[in-house]
Coordinates of C-alpha atoms (C1' of nucleotides) in Angstrom, one line a residue:
Chain A
M23 CA 0.0 0.0 0.0
Q24 CA 1.3 3.4 -1.0
N25 CA 0.9 6.4 1.2
R26 CA 1.0 8.4 -2.0
D27 CA -2.3 6.9 -3.0
L28 CA -3.8 7.6 0.4
R29 CA -2.7 11.2 0.1
T30 CA -4.4 11.4 -3.3
L31 CA -7.6 9.8 -1.9
R32 CA -7.6 12.3 0.9
E33 CA -7.4 15.2 -1.6
I34 CA -10.2 13.7 -3.7
A35 CA -12.4 13.3 -0.6
R36 CA -11.6 16.9 0.3
L37 CA -12.1 18.5 -3.1
G38 CA -14.7 16.3 -4.5
S39 CA -13.2 15.6 -7.9
F40 CA -10.3 13.7 -9.5
R41 CA -9.4 16.7 -11.6
E42 CA -9.0 19.2 -8.8
A43 CA -7.0 16.7 -6.8
A44 CA -4.7 16.1 -9.8
E45 CA -4.1 19.8 -10.1
R46 CA -3.4 20.4 -6.4
L47 CA -1.0 17.4 -6.3
N48 CA 0.7 18.3 -9.6
M49 CA -0.2 15.1 -11.3
T50 CA -2.0 14.1 -14.4
L51 CA -5.7 13.2 -14.2
S52 CA -4.7 9.9 -15.5
A53 CA -2.2 9.2 -12.8
V54 CA -4.9 10.0 -10.2
S55 CA -7.2 7.6 -11.9
M56 CA -4.6 4.9 -12.0
Q57 CA -3.7 5.3 -8.3
M58 CA -7.3 5.0 -7.3
K59 CA -7.8 2.0 -9.5
A60 CA -4.8 0.4 -7.9
L61 CA -6.0 1.2 -4.4
E62 CA -9.4 -0.3 -5.1
A63 CA -7.7 -3.4 -6.5
Q64 CA -5.5 -3.8 -3.4
L65 CA -8.3 -3.3 -1.0
D66 CA -10.6 -5.4 -3.2
G67 CA -13.5 -3.0 -2.8
A68 CA -15.2 -0.1 -4.6
L69 CA -14.1 3.2 -3.2
F70 CA -15.9 5.3 -5.8
D71 CA -19.4 5.2 -7.4
R72 CA -18.4 5.8 -11.0
S73 CA -22.0 5.8 -12.3
T74 CA -22.0 9.6 -11.7
R75 CA -19.6 11.9 -13.4
P76 CA -17.6 13.4 -10.7
P77 CA -17.3 9.9 -9.1
R78 CA -18.6 9.9 -5.6
L79 CA -17.1 8.2 -2.6
T80 CA -18.9 5.0 -1.6
P81 CA -19.6 4.4 2.1
L82 CA -16.5 2.2 2.1
G83 CA -14.6 5.0 0.3
R84 CA -15.5 7.5 3.0
R85 CA -14.5 5.2 5.7
V86 CA -11.2 4.4 4.0
A87 CA -10.5 8.1 3.5
E88 CA -11.0 8.7 7.2
A89 CA -8.6 5.8 7.9
A90 CA -6.1 7.3 5.4
D91 CA -6.2 10.5 7.4
E92 CA -5.1 8.5 10.4
V93 CA -2.3 6.8 8.5
L94 CA -1.0 10.1 7.2
A95 CA -1.3 11.8 10.6
A96 CA 0.8 9.0 12.0
E97 CA 3.3 9.6 9.3
D98 CA 3.5 13.3 9.9
R99 CA 4.1 12.6 13.6
L100 CA 7.0 10.4 12.6
R101 CA 8.4 13.0 10.3
A102 CA 8.3 15.6 13.1
L103 CA 10.6 13.4 15.2
A104 CA 13.5 14.1 13.0
G105 CA 14.4 17.3 11.2
P106 CA 16.5 20.3 12.2
E107 CA 14.2 21.5 15.0
A108 CA 14.4 18.3 17.0
P109 CA 18.0 17.4 17.2
L110 CA 17.6 15.7 20.6
A111 CA 14.5 13.7 19.9
G112 CA 14.3 10.0 20.6
R113 CA 14.3 7.5 23.4
F114 CA 17.5 7.7 25.5
R115 CA 18.8 5.2 27.9
L116 CA 20.6 7.2 30.5
G117 CA 22.4 5.9 33.5
L118 CA 22.9 7.9 36.7
V119 CA 25.2 7.3 39.6
A120 CA 23.1 7.2 42.7
S121 CA 25.0 10.0 44.5
A122 CA 24.3 12.3 41.6
S123 CA 20.7 11.5 40.9
A124 CA 19.4 13.5 43.8
R125 CA 21.3 16.5 42.8
L126 CA 20.6 16.5 39.1
L127 CA 17.4 14.6 38.4
P128 CA 14.7 17.0 39.5
D129 CA 16.0 19.9 37.4
F130 CA 16.7 17.5 34.5
L131 CA 13.3 16.0 34.4
Q132 CA 11.7 19.4 34.6
S133 CA 13.8 20.7 31.6
V134 CA 13.0 17.7 29.6
A135 CA 9.3 17.9 30.1
R136 CA 9.4 21.6 29.2
D137 CA 11.8 21.7 26.3
L138 CA 11.7 18.2 24.7
P139 CA 8.2 16.9 24.7
H140 CA 9.1 14.3 22.1
T141 CA 12.0 12.9 24.0
R142 CA 11.8 10.0 26.4
F143 CA 14.5 9.0 28.9
D144 CA 14.7 5.5 30.3
L145 CA 16.7 6.0 33.5
R146 CA 18.6 3.6 35.6
T147 CA 21.0 4.0 38.5
G148 CA 24.2 2.0 39.2
L149 CA 27.8 2.4 40.3
S150 CA 30.1 4.6 38.2
E151 CA 32.2 1.7 36.8
Q152 CA 29.2 -0.4 36.0
L153 CA 27.4 2.4 34.2
E154 CA 30.6 3.3 32.2
G155 CA 30.8 -0.3 31.1
L156 CA 27.2 -0.3 29.9
V157 CA 27.8 2.8 27.9
A158 CA 30.9 1.1 26.3
E159 CA 29.0 -1.9 25.3
G160 CA 26.0 0.1 24.0
A161 CA 23.4 -0.9 26.5
L162 CA 23.2 2.8 27.6
D163 CA 23.4 5.8 25.4
A164 CA 25.0 7.9 28.1
A165 CA 25.7 7.9 31.9
V166 CA 26.4 10.5 34.5
V167 CA 29.2 9.2 36.7
T168 CA 31.8 10.3 39.2
A169 CA 35.0 10.8 37.3
T170 CA 37.8 8.5 38.6
G171 CA 40.8 9.4 36.5
V172 CA 40.5 9.2 32.8
A173 CA 37.7 7.8 30.5
L174 CA 37.6 4.2 29.4
G175 CA 38.8 3.5 25.9
G176 CA 36.2 4.7 23.4
G177 CA 34.5 6.8 25.9
R178 CA 34.3 10.6 26.2
H179 CA 33.9 12.5 29.5
T180 CA 32.0 15.7 29.4
L181 CA 32.4 17.6 32.6
L182 CA 29.1 18.4 34.2
A183 CA 30.1 19.8 37.6
R184 CA 33.0 20.0 40.0
D185 CA 32.2 20.1 43.8
R186 CA 34.8 20.8 46.4
L187 CA 35.2 18.1 49.0
I188 CA 34.6 19.3 52.6
L189 CA 35.7 17.8 55.8
A190 CA 32.7 18.1 58.1
V191 CA 33.1 17.7 61.9
P192 CA 30.3 18.1 64.4
P193 CA 31.0 20.7 67.2
G194 CA 32.7 19.1 70.2
E195 CA 36.0 17.9 71.5
A196 CA 35.7 14.1 71.4
P197 CA 37.5 12.3 68.5
L198 CA 34.7 10.9 66.4
P199 CA 34.8 7.9 64.0
F200 CA 35.0 8.6 60.3
L201 CA 31.9 8.1 58.2
H202 CA 33.2 6.8 54.9
F203 CA 31.0 6.7 51.7
A204 CA 31.4 3.2 50.2
P205 CA 35.0 3.2 49.0
T206 CA 34.4 1.0 46.0
T207 CA 32.2 3.5 44.4
G208 CA 33.3 6.5 42.3
I209 CA 32.9 9.2 44.8
G210 CA 34.1 6.8 47.5
R211 CA 37.4 6.3 45.7
V212 CA 37.9 10.0 45.4
I213 CA 37.4 10.3 49.2
A214 CA 39.7 7.3 49.9
A215 CA 42.4 9.0 47.8
E216 CA 42.1 12.1 49.9
L217 CA 42.3 10.2 53.1
A218 CA 45.9 9.1 52.2
H219 CA 47.0 12.7 52.8
R220 CA 45.2 13.0 56.2
P221 CA 46.6 10.5 58.7
D222 CA 44.2 11.8 61.4
L223 CA 41.2 10.7 59.3
R224 CA 42.9 7.6 57.8
D225 CA 43.6 6.1 61.2
A226 CA 40.3 6.9 62.9
P227 CA 37.7 4.2 63.4
R228 CA 35.8 3.9 60.1
I229 CA 32.0 3.4 59.5
V230 CA 31.2 2.6 55.9
L231 CA 27.9 3.8 54.6
D232 CA 26.5 3.7 51.0
H233 CA 24.0 6.5 51.1
V234 CA 24.7 10.2 51.3
E235 CA 21.5 10.8 53.1
T236 CA 22.5 8.4 55.9
I237 CA 25.9 10.0 56.3
V238 CA 24.4 13.4 56.6
A239 CA 21.9 12.2 59.1
C240 CA 24.7 10.7 61.2
L241 CA 26.6 13.9 60.9
D242 CA 23.6 15.8 62.2
A243 CA 23.4 13.4 65.1
G244 CA 27.0 14.2 66.0
V245 CA 27.9 10.5 65.5
G246 CA 30.9 11.0 63.3
R247 CA 33.1 13.1 61.0
T248 CA 32.9 12.8 57.2
V249 CA 34.2 14.0 53.9
L250 CA 31.6 14.8 51.2
P251 CA 31.0 17.2 48.3
E252 CA 29.9 20.6 49.4
I253 CA 26.6 20.3 47.6
D254 CA 25.6 17.2 49.6
L255 CA 26.6 18.7 52.9
A256 CA 24.2 21.5 52.2
R257 CA 21.4 19.2 53.2
A258 CA 22.7 19.0 56.8
R259 CA 20.4 20.5 59.4
Q260 CA 22.9 21.0 62.2
P261 CA 25.9 23.3 62.1
F262 CA 29.3 21.7 61.7
D263 CA 32.9 22.7 61.4
A264 CA 33.8 22.8 57.7
T265 CA 37.3 22.5 56.2
A266 CA 37.8 22.7 52.5
L267 CA 40.0 20.1 51.0
D268 CA 42.0 20.2 47.8
A269 CA 40.2 17.3 46.1
M270 CA 37.1 17.8 44.0
R271 CA 34.3 15.4 43.0
S272 CA 33.7 15.7 39.2
L273 CA 30.4 14.6 37.7
V274 CA 30.9 13.7 34.0
L275 CA 28.7 12.6 31.2
V276 CA 30.0 9.5 29.6
T277 CA 29.3 8.9 25.9
R278 CA 30.9 6.6 23.4
I279 CA 33.1 8.3 20.9
G280 CA 31.8 8.2 17.3
T281 CA 28.3 7.6 18.5
P282 CA 25.7 9.9 17.0
L283 CA 24.7 10.9 20.5
D284 CA 28.3 11.8 21.3
A285 CA 27.8 14.8 19.0
Y286 CA 25.0 15.9 21.3
A287 CA 26.9 15.5 24.5
E288 CA 27.3 19.2 25.0
R289 CA 23.6 19.8 24.5
L290 CA 22.6 16.9 26.8
A291 CA 25.0 18.3 29.4
A292 CA 23.3 21.6 29.1
L293 CA 20.0 19.9 29.7
L294 CA 21.4 18.3 32.8
G295 CA 21.4 21.7 34.3
V296 CA 25.1 22.6 33.9
R297 CA 26.0 26.0 32.7
S298 CA 29.1 25.4 30.7
A299 CA 30.2 21.9 30.0
I300 CA 33.8 21.1 29.2
S301 CA 34.6 18.1 27.1
A302 CA 37.7 15.9 27.5
T303 CA 38.8 12.5 26.4
Chain B
M25 CA 8.1 8.2 2.7
Q26 CA 7.6 4.6 2.0
N27 CA 5.8 2.3 4.4
R28 CA 7.9 -0.5 3.1
D29 CA 10.9 1.2 4.6
L30 CA 9.1 1.6 7.9
R31 CA 8.2 -2.1 7.9
T32 CA 11.8 -2.9 7.4
L33 CA 12.9 -0.6 10.2
R34 CA 10.4 -2.4 12.4
E35 CA 11.8 -5.8 11.6
I36 CA 15.4 -4.5 12.3
A37 CA 14.3 -3.1 15.6
R38 CA 12.7 -6.4 16.5
L39 CA 15.4 -8.7 15.3
G40 CA 18.4 -6.6 16.0
S41 CA 20.2 -7.1 12.7
F42 CA 19.9 -6.1 9.1
R43 CA 20.6 -9.7 7.9
E44 CA 17.9 -11.3 9.9
A45 CA 15.4 -8.6 8.8
A46 CA 16.4 -9.2 5.2
E47 CA 15.8 -12.9 5.4
R48 CA 12.5 -12.5 7.1
L49 CA 11.3 -10.0 4.6
N50 CA 12.7 -11.9 1.6
M51 CA 15.0 -9.2 0.5
T52 CA 18.6 -8.8 -0.2
L53 CA 20.8 -7.4 2.6
S54 CA 21.7 -4.7 0.2
A55 CA 18.1 -3.7 -0.3
V56 CA 17.7 -3.4 3.4
S57 CA 20.8 -1.3 3.7
M58 CA 19.6 1.0 0.9
Q59 CA 16.2 1.4 2.4
M60 CA 17.5 2.4 5.7
K61 CA 20.0 4.8 4.0
A62 CA 17.1 6.4 2.1
L63 CA 15.0 6.6 5.3
E64 CA 17.8 8.4 7.1
A65 CA 18.3 10.8 4.2
Q66 CA 14.6 11.6 4.1
L67 CA 14.4 12.2 7.9
D68 CA 17.7 13.9 7.9
G69 CA 18.9 12.1 11.0
A70 CA 21.0 9.1 12.0
L71 CA 18.8 6.1 12.8
F72 CA 21.6 3.7 13.4
D73 CA 25.0 3.9 15.1
R74 CA 27.2 2.2 12.5
S75 CA 30.4 2.3 14.6
T76 CA 29.4 -1.1 15.9
R77 CA 28.9 -4.1 13.8
P78 CA 25.4 -5.1 14.1
P79 CA 24.5 -1.4 13.8
R80 CA 22.5 -0.3 16.8
L81 CA 19.5 2.0 16.8
T82 CA 20.2 5.5 18.0
P83 CA 17.7 7.1 20.5
L84 CA 16.2 8.8 17.5
G85 CA 16.0 5.4 15.7
R86 CA 14.2 3.9 18.6
R87 CA 11.7 6.7 18.6
V88 CA 11.2 6.5 14.9
A89 CA 10.7 2.7 15.1
E90 CA 8.0 3.3 17.6
A91 CA 6.3 5.9 15.4
A92 CA 6.6 3.5 12.5
D93 CA 4.6 0.9 14.5
E94 CA 1.9 3.5 14.8
V95 CA 1.9 4.2 11.1
L96 CA 1.8 0.5 10.2
A97 CA -0.9 -0.1 12.8
A98 CA -3.0 2.6 11.2
E99 CA -2.4 1.1 7.8
D100 CA -3.5 -2.3 9.1
R101 CA -6.7 -0.8 10.4
L102 CA -7.3 0.7 7.0
R103 CA -6.8 -2.6 5.3
A104 CA -9.2 -4.3 7.6
L105 CA -12.0 -2.0 6.4
A106 CA -12.1 -3.7 3.0
G107 CA -11.7 -7.3 2.1
P108 CA -14.1 -10.1 1.9
E109 CA -15.1 -10.3 5.5
A110 CA -16.4 -6.8 5.7
P111 CA -18.6 -6.2 2.7
L112 CA -20.8 -3.7 4.4
A113 CA -18.2 -1.6 6.0
G114 CA -18.1 2.2 5.6
R115 CA -19.9 5.3 6.5
F116 CA -23.5 5.2 5.2
R117 CA -25.8 8.1 4.9
L118 CA -29.2 6.7 5.4
G119 CA -32.6 8.4 5.3
L120 CA -35.6 7.3 7.2
V121 CA -39.2 8.4 6.8
A122 CA -40.4 9.6 10.1
S123 CA -43.4 7.2 10.3
A124 CA -41.0 4.2 9.9
S125 CA -38.2 5.3 12.1
A126 CA -40.0 4.4 15.3
R127 CA -40.7 1.0 14.0
L128 CA -37.3 0.1 12.5
L129 CA -34.6 2.1 14.2
P130 CA -34.3 0.4 17.5
D131 CA -33.7 -3.1 16.1
F132 CA -31.6 -1.7 13.3
L133 CA -29.2 0.2 15.6
Q134 CA -28.9 -2.8 17.8
S135 CA -28.0 -5.1 14.9
V136 CA -25.5 -2.6 13.6
A137 CA -23.7 -2.3 16.9
R138 CA -23.5 -6.0 17.3
D139 CA -22.7 -7.2 13.7
L140 CA -20.9 -4.3 12.1
P141 CA -18.6 -2.6 14.5
H142 CA -16.7 -0.9 11.6
T143 CA -19.8 0.6 10.0
R144 CA -21.2 4.0 10.8
F145 CA -24.5 5.3 9.8
D146 CA -25.3 9.0 9.5
L147 CA -29.1 9.1 9.8
R148 CA -31.6 11.7 8.8
T149 CA -35.3 11.8 8.6
G150 CA -37.6 13.4 6.0
L151 CA -40.6 12.9 3.8
S152 CA -40.6 10.0 1.4
E153 CA -40.4 12.1 -1.7
Q154 CA -37.7 14.3 -0.4
L155 CA -35.5 11.3 0.7
E156 CA -36.0 9.5 -2.6
G157 CA -34.8 12.7 -4.3
L158 CA -31.7 12.8 -2.1
V159 CA -30.9 9.2 -2.9
A160 CA -31.3 10.0 -6.7
E161 CA -28.8 12.9 -6.5
G162 CA -26.4 11.0 -4.3
A163 CA -26.7 13.0 -1.1
L164 CA -27.9 9.8 0.6
D165 CA -26.7 6.3 0.0
A166 CA -30.1 4.8 0.8
A167 CA -33.5 5.7 2.3
V168 CA -36.3 3.9 3.9
V169 CA -39.6 5.3 2.6
T170 CA -43.2 4.5 2.1
A171 CA -43.7 3.2 -1.4
T172 CA -46.1 5.3 -3.5
G173 CA -46.4 3.5 -6.8
V174 CA -43.2 2.8 -8.7
A175 CA -39.5 3.8 -8.1
L176 CA -38.1 7.0 -9.5
G177 CA -36.0 6.6 -12.6
G178 CA -32.6 5.2 -11.6
G179 CA -33.8 4.0 -8.2
R180 CA -34.5 0.5 -7.0
H181 CA -37.1 -0.4 -4.3
T182 CA -36.3 -3.3 -2.1
L183 CA -39.4 -4.3 -0.1
L184 CA -38.8 -4.2 3.6
A185 CA -42.3 -4.7 5.0
R186 CA -45.9 -4.7 4.1
D187 CA -48.5 -3.7 6.7
R188 CA -52.2 -4.0 6.2
L189 CA -54.1 -0.7 6.6
I190 CA -56.8 -0.9 9.3
L191 CA -59.8 1.3 9.8
A192 CA -60.0 1.9 13.5
V193 CA -63.1 3.2 15.2
P194 CA -63.5 3.9 18.9
P195 CA -66.5 2.1 20.4
G196 CA -69.7 4.1 20.4
E197 CA -72.6 5.3 18.2
A198 CA -71.7 8.9 17.3
P199 CA -70.3 9.6 13.8
L200 CA -66.7 10.7 14.6
P201 CA -64.4 12.9 12.5
F202 CA -61.7 11.3 10.4
L203 CA -58.1 11.6 11.7
H204 CA -56.0 11.8 8.5
F205 CA -52.2 11.4 8.5
A206 CA -50.8 14.3 6.5
P207 CA -51.9 13.5 2.9
T208 CA -48.9 14.9 1.3
T209 CA -46.6 12.3 2.8
G210 CA -46.0 8.8 1.5
I211 CA -48.2 7.0 3.9
G212 CA -50.7 9.8 3.8
R213 CA -51.1 9.4 0.0
V214 CA -51.7 5.7 0.4
I215 CA -54.4 6.4 2.9
A216 CA -55.9 9.2 0.7
A217 CA -56.2 6.7 -2.2
E218 CA -58.0 4.3 0.0
L219 CA -60.5 6.9 1.1
A220 CA -61.7 7.2 -2.5
H221 CA -63.4 3.8 -2.1
R222 CA -65.0 4.7 1.2
P223 CA -67.5 7.6 0.8
D224 CA -68.4 7.3 4.5
L225 CA -64.8 8.2 5.5
R226 CA -64.2 10.5 2.6
D227 CA -67.1 12.8 3.4
A228 CA -66.6 12.9 7.1
P229 CA -65.1 16.0 8.8
R230 CA -61.3 15.6 8.5
I231 CA -58.6 16.4 11.0
V232 CA -55.1 16.4 9.5
L233 CA -52.2 15.4 11.8
D234 CA -48.6 14.6 11.0
H235 CA -47.6 12.3 13.7
V236 CA -48.7 8.8 14.2
E237 CA -48.3 9.1 17.9
T238 CA -50.7 12.0 18.0
I239 CA -53.3 10.1 15.9
V240 CA -53.2 7.1 18.1
A241 CA -53.5 9.2 21.2
C242 CA -56.6 10.9 19.7
L243 CA -58.0 7.5 18.9
D244 CA -57.5 6.4 22.5
A245 CA -59.4 9.5 23.6
G246 CA -62.3 8.5 21.4
V247 CA -61.9 11.8 19.4
G248 CA -62.1 10.3 16.0
R249 CA -61.7 7.4 13.5
T250 CA -58.6 6.8 11.5
V251 CA -56.8 4.5 9.0
L252 CA -53.3 3.5 9.9
P253 CA -51.0 0.5 9.3
E254 CA -51.7 -2.4 11.7
I255 CA -48.3 -2.1 13.3
D256 CA -48.8 1.5 14.3
L257 CA -52.2 0.8 15.8
A258 CA -50.7 -1.8 18.0
R259 CA -49.5 1.1 20.2
A260 CA -53.1 2.0 21.1
R261 CA -54.0 1.5 24.7
Q262 CA -57.8 1.5 24.4
P263 CA -59.8 -1.1 22.5
F264 CA -61.3 -0.1 19.2
D265 CA -63.3 -1.7 16.3
A266 CA -60.9 -2.8 13.6
T267 CA -61.8 -3.4 9.9
A268 CA -59.1 -4.6 7.6
L269 CA -58.9 -2.8 4.3
D270 CA -57.5 -4.0 1.1
A271 CA -54.6 -1.5 0.9
M272 CA -51.2 -2.1 2.3
R273 CA -48.4 0.3 3.4
S274 CA -45.2 -0.8 1.9
L275 CA -41.9 0.2 3.4
V276 CA -39.1 0.0 0.8
L277 CA -35.4 0.6 0.8
V278 CA -34.5 3.0 -2.0
T279 CA -31.1 2.7 -3.6
R280 CA -29.7 4.0 -6.8
I281 CA -29.3 1.4 -9.5
G282 CA -25.7 0.7 -10.5
T283 CA -24.4 2.1 -7.3
P284 CA -22.0 -0.2 -5.4
L285 CA -24.3 0.0 -2.4
D286 CA -27.2 -1.2 -4.6
A287 CA -25.6 -4.6 -4.7
Y288 CA -25.8 -4.7 -0.9
A289 CA -29.4 -3.7 -0.8
E290 CA -30.6 -7.1 0.2
R291 CA -28.0 -7.3 3.0
L292 CA -28.9 -3.9 4.2
A293 CA -32.5 -4.8 4.1
A294 CA -31.8 -7.9 6.2
L295 CA -30.0 -5.6 8.6
L296 CA -33.1 -3.4 8.9
G297 CA -34.8 -6.3 10.6
V298 CA -36.8 -7.7 7.7
R299 CA -36.7 -11.5 7.2
S300 CA -37.0 -11.8 3.5
A301 CA -36.7 -8.8 1.3
I302 CA -38.0 -8.7 -2.2
S303 CA -36.4 -6.4 -4.7
A304 CA -38.3 -4.6 -7.5
T305 CA -37.6 -1.8 -9.9
Chain C
dC13 C1' -29.8 15.9 -28.8
dT14 C1' -25.4 18.0 -28.8
dA15 C1' -21.4 20.0 -26.8
dT16 C1' -18.3 19.8 -23.1
dA17 C1' -16.0 18.6 -19.3
dA18 C1' -14.4 14.7 -16.7
dA19 C1' -12.6 10.3 -16.2
dT20 C1' -10.7 6.0 -18.3
dT21 C1' -7.7 3.3 -21.2
dC22 C1' -3.5 2.2 -23.5
dA23 C1' 1.2 2.2 -25.2
dA24 C1' 5.5 4.4 -24.5
dT25 C1' 8.6 6.2 -21.4
dC26 C1' 10.8 7.3 -17.3
dG27 C1' 12.5 6.5 -12.8
dA28 C1' 12.9 4.1 -8.5
dA29 C1' 14.2 0.1 -6.2
dC30 C1' 16.1 -4.4 -6.2
dT31 C1' 19.9 -7.7 -7.3
dG32 C1' 24.5 -9.6 -7.3
dA33 C1' 29.3 -8.9 -7.0
dA34 C1' 33.0 -6.6 -5.2
dC35 C1' 34.5 -4.1 -1.3
dA36 C1' 34.9 -2.5 3.6
dT37 C1' 34.9 -3.4 8.5
dG38 C1' 33.8 -4.8 13.3
dC39 C1' 34.4 -8.8 16.1
dA40 C1' 35.7 -13.4 17.7
dG41 C1' 39.1 -16.8 18.2
dA42 C1' 43.9 -18.1 18.0
Chain D
dT6 C1' 48.0 -8.7 18.3
dC7 C1' 46.8 -10.9 14.2
dT8 C1' 43.5 -13.5 11.1
dG9 C1' 39.2 -15.1 9.3
dC10 C1' 34.6 -14.6 9.1
dA11 C1' 30.3 -12.6 9.2
dT12 C1' 27.9 -8.5 8.4
dG13 C1' 27.0 -4.3 6.2
dT14 C1' 28.0 -0.9 2.2
dT15 C1' 28.7 0.5 -2.4
dC16 C1' 28.0 0.3 -7.3
dA17 C1' 26.5 -0.8 -11.9
dG18 C1' 23.0 -3.2 -14.4
dT19 C1' 18.4 -4.6 -14.7
dT20 C1' 13.7 -5.0 -13.7
dC21 C1' 9.4 -3.6 -12.4
dG22 C1' 6.1 -0.2 -11.5
dA23 C1' 4.3 4.3 -12.0
dT24 C1' 3.6 8.4 -14.9
dT25 C1' 2.5 10.6 -19.2
dG26 C1' 0.0 12.1 -23.3
dA27 C1' -3.2 10.9 -26.8
dA28 C1' -7.3 8.6 -27.9
dT29 C1' -11.6 7.1 -26.2
dT30 C1' -15.7 6.8 -23.4
dT31 C1' -19.3 8.8 -20.7
dA32 C1' -22.2 11.7 -17.6
dT33 C1' -24.3 16.2 -17.4
dA34 C1' -25.6 20.9 -18.8
dG35 C1' -27.6 23.7 -22.2

DNA sequence: CTATAAATTCAATCGAACTGAACATGCAGA
DNA sequence: TCTGCATGTTCAGTTCGATTGAATTTATAG
């Protein structure tokens, strides 16, 4: 079945004559006639009552013309997906490291709903390394992870945000245990590296936790000291002594080089609520 | 845009490789490749990430494949309208003479809803002559009217029902006026013709009414005598003296000869709740 | 009944899409 | 890391289908 024929049928239904439809579609009257003949043959049913001179649609013809409208409307919707005005359309599979999701997701989902009504995002969370692997093998289109050194082969890192690490200590004299974000994760590894320079923290009793929220809650309770990105500590409700460290936690967008999406990395980064994204392999 | 290409895209999305799609669709691998290339050119967007060997769908590609499903589904729905199993599908414009609509419509609409879910009927009422004219000029596909003699040129009458005319007289001695259904209508003319043979009725005082319901109500009230089809008098609530007349009221389905619908007249008649329809020009 | 506009038919032509072969390339196994 | 294979791409040739224009038919208006 040819959509071209359906388009012609629609024009005939609208204008009421083969001739007018032919003119409007820049075709010969004979081409119009042949198309309709072919359509009737394919459907095995009379679409027109040819006993009258401008042939009239039969009841079946009217119904088919309506159905043709639907087919063509669906086609138009498909066309609208691509084209210059919709460069970021599609169905993206995006991975998010858990520690970043709370920070980025709300704004991100809001921007998407507002600016990209035709775009869908299938989201999943995971650990940085795991997500980076999924991007490499094509199971994800992109992932937001904590940068730990350099990108995997074939992957590009687009910097989304850099947050200074802060040593947070509840007020008081007693030496408190160190609340360590799970050291096998991306951010955990950054923190572990920093501990190497701080023997006082490195040698303190250690409590390993794998949720930022939990660590902050413990900090509020005065249960221990911790090192976390500044942005996460902003959620603390009790005052604490803050010491800025040299290390930073970098959130990056991972894409696979050469991938069509890779070209959109900057735009996707912008969508993730970051003002100016810096790309680096 | 070719639906054939969309069909191919759908298979690729389903099976995950060009080769498998080509086999399943009985095409060359090269044809599949060229179709997808053409589709990408038309949409002006990359549907596949070709940096990997079985090329993978891009986010845009996934979205387009979904949209293709919708286009193809709409096409399937269109196909289902025609074909051997749906001979009476379509959007019919059907006229009904007012005096028949009460009798036929309920059963008719019920049958349609049950047996022809894909068929729509645009209904209108009118006088027999007017409706027959609309059928002749193609503004209606068919009409149910009261037969007054023979069909108009180019029209076919398919008999739907014949109801004997009954002279109904309320019990009592007094000579009552005659309640005459509007004599310019189809059934009214049949009644008028019958009056010619009955001087007692013809010369009685006459009250002209244009609704069967009204006449029956007047009959119940003992206000006058009348002649109506048996079926309409069945709605009377009071007993009356009934005399069968020779004349009959014939309800016929009018179609235009040579029209595709004309071939379905018998079936449409059956749908109108009549057991055996007899056709006559 | 005739003239005219509209649609159909048909043969010729044109173009789009498919095919098969040669070529390129990612990926798996050594 | 290298090699072979399977998969996809490219290209030229061919085939099939669609369009065209002329001739013909036919419904409708005058």
